[in-house]
PDB file of C-alpha atoms in Angstrom:
ATOM      1  CA  MET A   1      14.322  13.643  35.958  1.00 87.00           C
ATOM      2  CA  MET A   2      14.799  10.648  38.340  1.00 94.00           C
ATOM      3  CA  THR A   3      18.038  10.504  39.970  1.00 95.00           C
ATOM      4  CA  LEU A   4      19.924   7.272  41.544  1.00 95.00           C
ATOM      5  CA  GLU A   5      18.922   8.640  44.928  1.00 95.00           C
ATOM      6  CA  MET A   6      15.464   8.815  43.872  1.00 96.00           C
ATOM      7  CA  VAL A   7      15.367   5.562  42.587  1.00 97.00           C
ATOM      8  CA  ILE A   8      16.941   3.903  45.827  1.00 96.00           C
ATOM      9  CA  GLU A   9      14.182   5.814  47.835  1.00 96.00           C
ATOM     10  CA  LEU A  10      11.687   4.241  45.816  1.00 96.00           C
ATOM     11  CA  LEU A  11      13.119   0.960  45.984  1.00 97.00           C
ATOM     12  CA  LYS A  12      13.110   1.084  49.876  1.00 96.00           C
ATOM     13  CA  SER A  13       9.358   1.551  49.692  1.00 95.00           C
ATOM     14  CA  ALA A  14       9.194  -2.290  49.270  1.00 94.00           C
ATOM     15  CA  LYS A  15      11.827  -3.427  51.705  1.00 84.00           C
ATOM     16  CA  LYS A  16      10.556  -6.618  52.438  1.00 94.00           C
ATOM     17  CA  ASP A  17       9.688  -7.453  48.735  1.00 97.00           C
ATOM     18  CA  ILE A  18      12.723  -6.022  46.886  1.00 96.00           C
ATOM     19  CA  PHE A  19      16.486  -6.589  47.397  1.00 96.00           C
ATOM     20  CA  TYR A  20      18.717  -4.275  45.641  1.00 97.00           C
ATOM     21  CA  ASP A  21      22.492  -3.568  45.346  1.00 97.00           C
ATOM     22  CA  VAL A  22      24.324  -0.486  43.969  1.00 97.00           C
ATOM     23  CA  ASP A  23      27.424  -0.818  42.137  1.00 96.00           C
ATOM     24  CA  GLU A  24      28.789   2.734  42.723  1.00 91.00           C
ATOM     25  CA  GLU A  25      31.779   2.385  40.249  1.00 93.00           C
ATOM     26  CA  GLU A  26      29.582   1.402  37.135  1.00 92.00           C
ATOM     27  CA  ARG A  27      26.503   3.336  38.407  1.00 93.00           C
ATOM     28  CA  ASP A  28      24.432   0.092  38.114  1.00 97.00           C
ATOM     29  CA  VAL A  29      21.460  -0.735  40.408  1.00 98.00           C
ATOM     30  CA  TYR A  30      20.686  -4.379  40.491  1.00 98.00           C
ATOM     31  CA  VAL A  31      16.704  -4.938  41.642  1.00 98.00           C
ATOM     32  CA  THR A  32      15.720  -8.326  42.735  1.00 97.00           C
ATOM     33  CA  VAL A  33      11.933  -8.820  43.276  1.00 97.00           C
ATOM     34  CA  LYS A  34      11.615 -11.623  45.990  1.00 96.00           C
ATOM     35  CA  ASP A  35       9.245 -14.010  44.532  1.00 94.00           C
ATOM     36  CA  PHE A  36      10.907 -17.323  45.301  1.00 91.00           C
ATOM     37  CA  LYS A  37      10.245 -18.668  48.802  1.00 89.00           C
ATOM     38  CA  GLY A  38      12.264 -22.256  48.498  1.00 88.00           C
ATOM     39  CA  PHE A  39      11.302 -25.672  47.532  1.00 91.00           C
ATOM     40  CA  ASP A  40       9.117 -28.256  49.105  1.00 90.00           C
ATOM     41  CA  ASP A  41       9.857 -31.810  50.019  1.00 91.00           C
ATOM     42  CA  ASP A  42       9.341 -32.916  46.611  1.00 89.00           C
ATOM     43  CA  TRP A  43      11.781 -30.218  45.364  1.00 92.00           C
ATOM     44  CA  HIS A  44       8.978 -28.181  43.588  1.00 87.00           C
ATOM     45  CA  GLU A  45       9.316 -24.413  43.559  1.00 87.00           C
ATOM     46  CA  ILE A  46       7.328 -22.414  46.277  1.00 89.00           C
ATOM     47  CA  SER A  47       6.477 -19.124  45.260  1.00 87.00           C
ATOM     48  CA  ARG A  48       6.476 -16.420  47.919  1.00 92.00           C
ATOM     49  CA  ASP A  49       3.643 -13.928  47.825  1.00 93.00           C
ATOM     50  CA  TYR A  50       4.669 -10.374  47.836  1.00 94.00           C
ATOM     51  CA  ASP A  51       2.921  -6.968  47.224  1.00 95.00           C
ATOM     52  CA  LYS A  52       2.469  -7.151  43.619  1.00 96.00           C
ATOM     53  CA  ASP A  53       0.685  -3.936  43.156  1.00 96.00           C
ATOM     54  CA  LEU A  54       3.366  -2.170  44.826  1.00 97.00           C
ATOM     55  CA  VAL A  55       6.266  -3.908  42.943  1.00 97.00           C
ATOM     56  CA  LYS A  56       4.528  -3.015  39.579  1.00 97.00           C
ATOM     57  CA  SER A  57       4.063   0.251  40.551  1.00 97.00           C
ATOM     58  CA  ILE A  58       7.773   0.915  41.573  1.00 98.00           C
ATOM     59  CA  GLU A  59       8.702  -0.519  38.166  1.00 97.00           C
ATOM     60  CA  GLU A  60       6.161   1.372  36.009  1.00 98.00           C
ATOM     61  CA  LYS A  61       7.667   4.516  37.722  1.00 98.00           C
ATOM     62  CA  ILE A  62      11.421   3.607  37.152  1.00 98.00           C
ATOM     63  CA  GLU A  63      10.144   2.694  33.405  1.00 97.00           C
ATOM     64  CA  ALA A  64       8.473   6.009  32.901  1.00 98.00           C
ATOM     65  CA  ALA A  65      11.436   7.894  34.172  1.00 97.00           C
ATOM     66  CA  SER A  66      13.922   6.096  32.211  1.00 98.00           C
ATOM     67  CA  VAL A  67      15.564   6.961  28.796  1.00 97.00           C
ATOM     68  CA  SER A  68      14.907   3.530  27.335  1.00 97.00           C
ATOM     69  CA  SER A  69      14.405   0.201  28.377  1.00 97.00           C
ATOM     70  CA  GLU A  70      15.108  -3.320  26.812  1.00 97.00           C
ATOM     71  CA  GLY A  71      15.355  -7.051  27.587  1.00 96.00           C
ATOM     72  CA  ASP A  72      13.042 -10.068  27.725  1.00 90.00           C
ATOM     73  CA  LEU A  73      13.764 -11.706  31.049  1.00 92.00           C
ATOM     74  CA  TYR A  74      15.623  -9.275  32.927  1.00 97.00           C
ATOM     75  CA  ARG A  75      14.679  -5.299  32.124  1.00 98.00           C
ATOM     76  CA  TYR A  76      17.546  -2.659  31.707  1.00 98.00           C
ATOM     77  CA  TYR A  77      16.214   0.806  32.286  1.00 98.00           C
ATOM     78  CA  GLN A  78      18.733   3.174  30.997  1.00 98.00           C
ATOM     79  CA  PHE A  79      18.994   6.751  32.825  1.00 98.00           C
ATOM     80  CA  GLU A  80      21.479   9.727  31.759  1.00 95.00           C
ATOM     81  CA  ASP A  81      23.818   8.384  34.156  1.00 95.00           C
ATOM     82  CA  PHE A  82      23.067   5.045  35.728  1.00 98.00           C
ATOM     83  CA  THR A  83      21.266   1.820  34.672  1.00 98.00           C
ATOM     84  CA  VAL A  84      18.497  -0.289  36.722  1.00 98.00           C
ATOM     85  CA  VAL A  85      18.718  -4.087  36.077  1.00 98.00           C
ATOM     86  CA  TRP A  86      15.436  -5.610  37.141  1.00 98.00           C
ATOM     87  CA  GLY A  87      14.922  -9.419  37.896  1.00 97.00           C
ATOM     88  CA  TYR A  88      13.193 -11.748  40.253  1.00 95.00           C
ATOM     89  CA  SER A  89      14.510 -14.294  42.636  1.00 94.00           C
ATOM     90  CA  SER A  90      12.981 -17.063  40.810  1.00 91.00           C
ATOM     91  CA  PHE A  91      15.095 -16.443  37.775  1.00 91.00           C
ATOM     92  CA  ASP A  92      18.016 -17.906  39.525  1.00 80.00           C
ATOM     93  CA  VAL A  93      16.346 -21.028  40.283  1.00 76.00           C
TER      94      VAL A  93
END
């Protein structure tokens, strides 16, 4: 069984490619994969290079350890006593 502390340690392994915030009261972990760099001079989106293999591996481990998962854009991974909400920074553009 994966605990909240174990999830946080897993997320820390991708420190430059993942931002996360923990809502202690609600027991939610909000994960944002940093895939957006900004805009060019013509206001076209610039993607940020990140370690896709590492990020995918982390998400797969979280999914495998979760009780259930759902969502199309944002993924919600439900554990016994907390939830991981997985998204990408490009979703907020």
